[in-house]
Amino acid sequence: MSKKVLVAIADGTEELEAVTIIDVLRRAKADVTVASVGAIQITASRGVKLVADAVISDCVGSVYDLIVLPGGMPGAEHLRDSSQFIDMLKEQAESGRFYAAICASPAVALKPHGLLKNKKATCYPSLLSELENAEQANVVIDGNLITSQGPGTALEFSLKLIEMLFDKQKSREVAKAMLVKD
Amino acid sequence: MSKKVLVAIADGTEELEAVTIIDVLRRAKADVTVASVGAIQITASRGVKLVADAVISDCVGSVYDLIVLPGGMPGAEHLRDSSQFIDMLKEQAESGRFYAAICASPAVALKPHGLLKNKKATCYPSLLSELENAEQANVVIDGNLITSQGPGTALEFSLKLIEMLFDKQKSREVAKAMLVKD
């Protein structure tokens, strides 16, 4: 059965992180919707212009197996400030379905809404001290929350998301086709 | 002095490769123009919709310190078939300025136009046998040509491009901020 994934973006999203997550999950045949919390076209943190598949209001009421927050500033702040998106995330967290964030987003977008409460997590190293249960690792998994550190860990993070949604075998197949070394 | 870089894209370009190259080079403060050889908005190989900064006809006559071809199919074929772009690339190669390609593009876009002639190069492993002087390595440098293998080597490739355009110190600084391990 196909897995439904929402990747949220905004002006100032880190484009390498966003596109790595989308690309890698689509290689695993996940049904990925790229949703903007602002206008349908965004300008990412290093100026790349991305056109989303949907705006967030189109996604309210749909059920996703995984919701992912790329990092980047001020992208993570825009995700934090979208009440429609945060309501979806809170329901995701409470339902036990997967949610995941990388780089600035765990500290900037999840923490202020209590979405890291009683969870081990990681984020961009300069923000780690802001987390309650910080772990220094490329990827940290605690129940239905998966977090990661930054652009250099985005590929490992995305492959781990495949493993959580599908299995280790599928993750290895995608990694091999992408020439990712173990 | 700022370095001018052209990154060419098309429908079917590998988006992780394209965006990694653009993002990493802009972190080094290179002046990067993303140019489409088709319409200004393209749909990349895994469905990501990117809006270019320019179309290739806007770039003819400008001088770039580096021209880069991301991979992906049929993106590499569209790059191969753009006579305006190929004319720019031939002048780039003959002038001794840098040109670089990854994944499918060395075999699919450069080779048919004689742009690998007498050069060592690498590409996506399944296409390596099509090259005359193939090398099995993540990144291969021969004079003003830099080539690489695929999505999993895109970050290393992009950091090497910074080293060639600027220096090793700048490449290390960008790698560190992106949390790329040595």
PDB file of C-alpha atoms in Angstrom, chain A:
ATOM      1  CA  MET A   1       0.000   0.000   0.000  1.00  0.00           C
ATOM      2  CA  SER A   2       1.340   3.419  -0.893  1.00  0.00           C
ATOM      3  CA  LYS A   3       2.428   5.706   1.914  1.00  0.00           C
ATOM      4  CA  LYS A   4       1.220   9.294   1.954  1.00  0.00           C
ATOM      5  CA  VAL A   5       3.776  11.928   2.901  1.00  0.00           C
ATOM      6  CA  LEU A   6       3.420  15.679   3.363  1.00  0.00           C
ATOM      7  CA  VAL A   7       6.549  17.838   3.013  1.00  0.00           C
ATOM      8  CA  ALA A   8       5.854  21.406   4.146  1.00  0.00           C
ATOM      9  CA  ILE A   9       7.772  24.316   2.627  1.00  0.00           C
ATOM     10  CA  ALA A  10       7.822  28.097   2.947  1.00  0.00           C
ATOM     11  CA  ASP A  11       9.903  31.080   1.891  1.00  0.00           C
ATOM     12  CA  GLY A  12      13.335  30.475   3.414  1.00  0.00           C
ATOM     13  CA  THR A  13      13.107  26.678   3.541  1.00  0.00           C
ATOM     14  CA  GLU A  14      16.519  25.015   3.076  1.00  0.00           C
ATOM     15  CA  GLU A  15      16.197  23.798  -0.517  1.00  0.00           C
ATOM     16  CA  LEU A  16      18.813  21.034  -0.412  1.00  0.00           C
ATOM     17  CA  GLU A  17      17.046  19.508   2.581  1.00  0.00           C
ATOM     18  CA  ALA A  18      13.550  19.881   1.093  1.00  0.00           C
ATOM     19  CA  VAL A  19      14.468  18.478  -2.309  1.00  0.00           C
ATOM     20  CA  THR A  20      16.519  15.614  -0.867  1.00  0.00           C
ATOM     21  CA  ILE A  21      13.563  14.529   1.285  1.00  0.00           C
ATOM     22  CA  ILE A  22      11.093  14.750  -1.628  1.00  0.00           C
ATOM     23  CA  ASP A  23      13.380  13.049  -4.162  1.00  0.00           C
ATOM     24  CA  VAL A  24      14.449  10.179  -1.893  1.00  0.00           C
ATOM     25  CA  LEU A  25      10.909   9.418  -0.678  1.00  0.00           C
ATOM     26  CA  ARG A  26       9.547   9.465  -4.240  1.00  0.00           C
ATOM     27  CA  ARG A  27      12.264   7.015  -5.287  1.00  0.00           C
ATOM     28  CA  ALA A  28      10.727   4.682  -2.663  1.00  0.00           C
ATOM     29  CA  LYS A  29       7.326   5.227  -4.374  1.00  0.00           C
ATOM     30  CA  ALA A  30       5.877   7.176  -1.469  1.00  0.00           C
ATOM     31  CA  ASP A  31       3.000   9.467  -2.502  1.00  0.00           C
ATOM     32  CA  VAL A  32       4.614  12.813  -1.600  1.00  0.00           C
ATOM     33  CA  THR A  33       2.692  16.098  -1.541  1.00  0.00           C
ATOM     34  CA  VAL A  34       4.827  19.238  -1.349  1.00  0.00           C
ATOM     35  CA  ALA A  35       2.672  21.815   0.433  1.00  0.00           C
ATOM     36  CA  SER A  36       3.442  25.487   0.926  1.00  0.00           C
ATOM     37  CA  VAL A  37       2.255  27.236   4.077  1.00  0.00           C
ATOM     38  CA  GLY A  38       2.340  30.483   2.073  1.00  0.00           C
ATOM     39  CA  ALA A  39       2.030  31.130  -1.671  1.00  0.00           C
ATOM     40  CA  ILE A  40       2.261  28.209  -4.099  1.00  0.00           C
ATOM     41  CA  GLN A  41       5.707  29.410  -5.291  1.00  0.00           C
ATOM     42  CA  ILE A  42       8.361  29.937  -2.654  1.00  0.00           C
ATOM     43  CA  THR A  43      11.917  31.256  -2.669  1.00  0.00           C
ATOM     44  CA  ALA A  44      14.112  28.964  -0.621  1.00  0.00           C
ATOM     45  CA  SER A  45      16.987  29.962   1.668  1.00  0.00           C
ATOM     46  CA  ARG A  46      19.619  30.080  -1.109  1.00  0.00           C
ATOM     47  CA  GLY A  47      17.311  31.594  -3.711  1.00  0.00           C
ATOM     48  CA  VAL A  48      16.038  28.437  -5.416  1.00  0.00           C
ATOM     49  CA  LYS A  49      12.448  28.974  -6.578  1.00  0.00           C
ATOM     50  CA  LEU A  50      10.210  25.966  -5.931  1.00  0.00           C
ATOM     51  CA  VAL A  51       6.575  25.500  -6.922  1.00  0.00           C
ATOM     52  CA  ALA A  52       4.605  23.434  -4.418  1.00  0.00           C
ATOM     53  CA  ASP A  53       2.019  20.811  -5.392  1.00  0.00           C
ATOM     54  CA  ALA A  54      -0.552  22.371  -3.056  1.00  0.00           C
ATOM     55  CA  VAL A  55      -1.077  25.018  -0.427  1.00  0.00           C
ATOM     56  CA  ILE A  56      -1.575  23.813   3.122  1.00  0.00           C
ATOM     57  CA  SER A  57      -5.308  24.576   3.193  1.00  0.00           C
ATOM     58  CA  ASP A  58      -5.755  21.975   0.414  1.00  0.00           C
ATOM     59  CA  CYS A  59      -4.239  19.345   2.719  1.00  0.00           C
ATOM     60  CA  VAL A  60      -6.306  19.915   5.867  1.00  0.00           C
ATOM     61  CA  GLY A  61      -8.469  16.849   6.492  1.00  0.00           C
ATOM     62  CA  SER A  62      -6.181  14.443   4.614  1.00  0.00           C
ATOM     63  CA  VAL A  63      -4.381  11.757   6.591  1.00  0.00           C
ATOM     64  CA  TYR A  64      -0.621  11.363   6.055  1.00  0.00           C
ATOM     65  CA  ASP A  65       1.594   8.504   7.164  1.00  0.00           C
ATOM     66  CA  LEU A  66       4.400  11.023   7.629  1.00  0.00           C
ATOM     67  CA  ILE A  67       4.699  14.814   7.831  1.00  0.00           C
ATOM     68  CA  VAL A  68       8.185  16.278   7.291  1.00  0.00           C
ATOM     69  CA  LEU A  69       9.615  19.714   8.113  1.00  0.00           C
ATOM     70  CA  PRO A  70      12.777  20.725   6.242  1.00  0.00           C
ATOM     71  CA  GLY A  71      14.933  23.322   7.986  1.00  0.00           C
ATOM     72  CA  GLY A  72      16.263  26.682   6.855  1.00  0.00           C
ATOM     73  CA  MET A  73      15.556  30.185   8.115  1.00  0.00           C
ATOM     74  CA  PRO A  74      13.172  31.897   8.062  1.00  0.00           C
ATOM     75  CA  GLY A  75      11.427  28.830   6.616  1.00  0.00           C
ATOM     76  CA  ALA A  76      11.202  27.090   9.999  1.00  0.00           C
ATOM     77  CA  GLU A  77       9.594  30.223  11.489  1.00  0.00           C
ATOM     78  CA  HIS A  78       6.972  30.289   8.736  1.00  0.00           C
ATOM     79  CA  LEU A  79       6.154  26.623   9.430  1.00  0.00           C
ATOM     80  CA  ARG A  80       5.894  27.436  13.162  1.00  0.00           C
ATOM     81  CA  ASP A  81       3.515  30.314  12.433  1.00  0.00           C
ATOM     82  CA  SER A  82       1.062  28.436  10.187  1.00  0.00           C
ATOM     83  CA  SER A  83      -1.817  27.526  12.480  1.00  0.00           C
ATOM     84  CA  GLN A  84      -3.361  25.192   9.894  1.00  0.00           C
ATOM     85  CA  PHE A  85      -0.096  23.294   9.552  1.00  0.00           C
ATOM     86  CA  ILE A  86       0.571  23.183  13.289  1.00  0.00           C
ATOM     87  CA  ASP A  87      -2.939  21.850  13.943  1.00  0.00           C
ATOM     88  CA  MET A  88      -2.233  19.036  11.457  1.00  0.00           C
ATOM     89  CA  LEU A  89       1.105  18.331  13.147  1.00  0.00           C
ATOM     90  CA  LYS A  90      -0.443  18.165  16.620  1.00  0.00           C
ATOM     91  CA  GLU A  91      -3.028  15.679  15.423  1.00  0.00           C
ATOM     92  CA  GLN A  92      -0.248  13.702  13.684  1.00  0.00           C
ATOM     93  CA  ALA A  93       1.811  13.547  16.881  1.00  0.00           C
ATOM     94  CA  GLU A  94      -1.152  12.586  19.077  1.00  0.00           C
ATOM     95  CA  SER A  95      -2.364   9.914  16.648  1.00  0.00           C
ATOM     96  CA  GLY A  96       1.004   8.150  16.787  1.00  0.00           C
ATOM     97  CA  ARG A  97       1.687   8.654  13.072  1.00  0.00           C
ATOM     98  CA  PHE A  98       5.199   9.700  12.028  1.00  0.00           C
ATOM     99  CA  TYR A  99       6.442  13.284  12.000  1.00  0.00           C
ATOM    100  CA  ALA A 100       9.979  14.359  11.228  1.00  0.00           C
ATOM    101  CA  ALA A 101      12.072  17.531  11.237  1.00  0.00           C
ATOM    102  CA  ILE A 102      15.632  18.536  10.392  1.00  0.00           C
ATOM    103  CA  CYS A 103      18.088  21.385  11.017  1.00  0.00           C
ATOM    104  CA  ALA A 104      16.415  24.489  12.524  1.00  0.00           C
ATOM    105  CA  SER A 105      12.905  23.006  12.511  1.00  0.00           C
ATOM    106  CA  PRO A 106      12.977  20.825  15.649  1.00  0.00           C
ATOM    107  CA  ALA A 107      13.999  23.794  17.830  1.00  0.00           C
ATOM    108  CA  VAL A 108      12.226  26.570  15.915  1.00  0.00           C
ATOM    109  CA  ALA A 109       9.001  24.969  14.674  1.00  0.00           C
ATOM    110  CA  LEU A 110       8.297  21.927  16.886  1.00  0.00           C
ATOM    111  CA  LYS A 111       9.476  22.923  20.345  1.00  0.00           C
ATOM    112  CA  PRO A 112       7.347  26.096  20.819  1.00  0.00           C
ATOM    113  CA  HIS A 113       4.218  24.004  20.193  1.00  0.00           C
ATOM    114  CA  GLY A 114       5.134  21.257  22.676  1.00  0.00           C
ATOM    115  CA  LEU A 115       5.834  18.824  19.845  1.00  0.00           C
ATOM    116  CA  LEU A 116       9.142  17.679  21.351  1.00  0.00           C
ATOM    117  CA  LYS A 117       7.710  17.128  24.846  1.00  0.00           C
ATOM    118  CA  ASN A 118       9.157  14.007  26.515  1.00  0.00           C
ATOM    119  CA  LYS A 119      10.938  13.162  23.261  1.00  0.00           C
ATOM    120  CA  LYS A 120      14.619  12.727  22.533  1.00  0.00           C
ATOM    121  CA  ALA A 121      15.562  14.829  19.526  1.00  0.00           C
ATOM    122  CA  THR A 122      18.401  16.431  17.608  1.00  0.00           C
ATOM    123  CA  CYS A 123      18.713  19.561  15.450  1.00  0.00           C
ATOM    124  CA  TYR A 124      21.314  21.913  13.959  1.00  0.00           C
ATOM    125  CA  PRO A 125      24.159  21.839  16.512  1.00  0.00           C
ATOM    126  CA  SER A 126      24.053  25.566  17.377  1.00  0.00           C
ATOM    127  CA  LEU A 127      20.415  25.106  18.522  1.00  0.00           C
ATOM    128  CA  LEU A 128      20.886  21.839  20.425  1.00  0.00           C
ATOM    129  CA  SER A 129      21.074  23.599  23.806  1.00  0.00           C
ATOM    130  CA  GLU A 130      17.484  24.761  23.335  1.00  0.00           C
ATOM    131  CA  LEU A 131      16.119  21.201  23.356  1.00  0.00           C
ATOM    132  CA  GLU A 132      15.110  19.463  26.594  1.00  0.00           C
ATOM    133  CA  ASN A 133      16.310  15.984  25.651  1.00  0.00           C
ATOM    134  CA  ALA A 134      18.978  16.761  23.085  1.00  0.00           C
ATOM    135  CA  GLU A 135      21.024  14.043  21.452  1.00  0.00           C
ATOM    136  CA  GLN A 136      24.127  14.637  19.372  1.00  0.00           C
ATOM    137  CA  ALA A 137      23.590  12.256  16.415  1.00  0.00           C
ATOM    138  CA  ASN A 138      22.925  12.497  12.674  1.00  0.00           C
ATOM    139  CA  VAL A 139      19.426  11.061  13.098  1.00  0.00           C
ATOM    140  CA  VAL A 140      17.463  10.495  16.319  1.00  0.00           C
ATOM    141  CA  ILE A 141      14.303   8.381  16.530  1.00  0.00           C
ATOM    142  CA  ASP A 142      11.959   8.480  19.521  1.00  0.00           C
ATOM    143  CA  GLY A 143       8.671   6.696  18.888  1.00  0.00           C
ATOM    144  CA  ASN A 144       6.904   8.479  16.046  1.00  0.00           C
ATOM    145  CA  LEU A 145       9.343  11.430  15.926  1.00  0.00           C
ATOM    146  CA  ILE A 146      12.426  11.407  13.678  1.00  0.00           C
ATOM    147  CA  THR A 147      14.861  14.363  13.808  1.00  0.00           C
ATOM    148  CA  SER A 148      18.141  15.195  12.105  1.00  0.00           C
ATOM    149  CA  GLN A 149      20.842  17.883  12.065  1.00  0.00           C
ATOM    150  CA  GLY A 150      21.350  19.647   8.736  1.00  0.00           C
ATOM    151  CA  PRO A 151      22.120  19.585   5.006  1.00  0.00           C
ATOM    152  CA  GLY A 152      24.976  17.096   5.394  1.00  0.00           C
ATOM    153  CA  THR A 153      22.677  14.613   7.159  1.00  0.00           C
ATOM    154  CA  ALA A 154      19.619  15.116   4.900  1.00  0.00           C
ATOM    155  CA  LEU A 155      20.308  12.069   2.754  1.00  0.00           C
ATOM    156  CA  GLU A 156      20.806   9.757   5.747  1.00  0.00           C
ATOM    157  CA  PHE A 157      17.656  11.253   7.337  1.00  0.00           C
ATOM    158  CA  SER A 158      15.601  10.669   4.169  1.00  0.00           C
ATOM    159  CA  LEU A 159      16.799   7.078   3.853  1.00  0.00           C
ATOM    160  CA  LYS A 160      15.866   6.503   7.506  1.00  0.00           C
ATOM    161  CA  LEU A 161      12.378   7.847   6.742  1.00  0.00           C
ATOM    162  CA  ILE A 162      12.036   5.170   4.034  1.00  0.00           C
ATOM    163  CA  GLU A 163      13.100   2.554   6.579  1.00  0.00           C
ATOM    164  CA  MET A 164      10.450   3.756   9.045  1.00  0.00           C
ATOM    165  CA  LEU A 165       7.658   3.957   6.435  1.00  0.00           C
ATOM    166  CA  PHE A 166       8.584   0.809   4.528  1.00  0.00           C
ATOM    167  CA  ASP A 167      11.551  -1.327   5.601  1.00  0.00           C
ATOM    168  CA  LYS A 168      15.329  -1.530   5.626  1.00  0.00           C
ATOM    169  CA  GLN A 169      15.438  -3.421   2.349  1.00  0.00           C
ATOM    170  CA  LYS A 170      13.642  -0.641   0.447  1.00  0.00           C
ATOM    171  CA  SER A 171      15.914   1.961   2.027  1.00  0.00           C
ATOM    172  CA  ARG A 172      18.990  -0.022   0.943  1.00  0.00           C
ATOM    173  CA  GLU A 173      17.697  -0.337  -2.629  1.00  0.00           C
ATOM    174  CA  VAL A 174      17.171   3.418  -2.929  1.00  0.00           C
ATOM    175  CA  ALA A 175      20.553   4.148  -1.324  1.00  0.00           C
ATOM    176  CA  LYS A 176      22.286   1.820  -3.778  1.00  0.00           C
ATOM    177  CA  ALA A 177      20.662   3.394  -6.867  1.00  0.00           C
ATOM    178  CA  MET A 178      21.672   6.823  -5.543  1.00  0.00           C
ATOM    179  CA  LEU A 179      25.276   5.652  -4.974  1.00  0.00           C
ATOM    180  CA  VAL A 180      25.132   6.305  -1.241  1.00  0.00           C
ATOM    181  CA  LYS A 181      27.936   4.443   0.505  1.00  0.00           C
ATOM    182  CA  ASP A 182      27.121   2.530   3.705  1.00  0.00           C
TER     183      ASP A 182
END
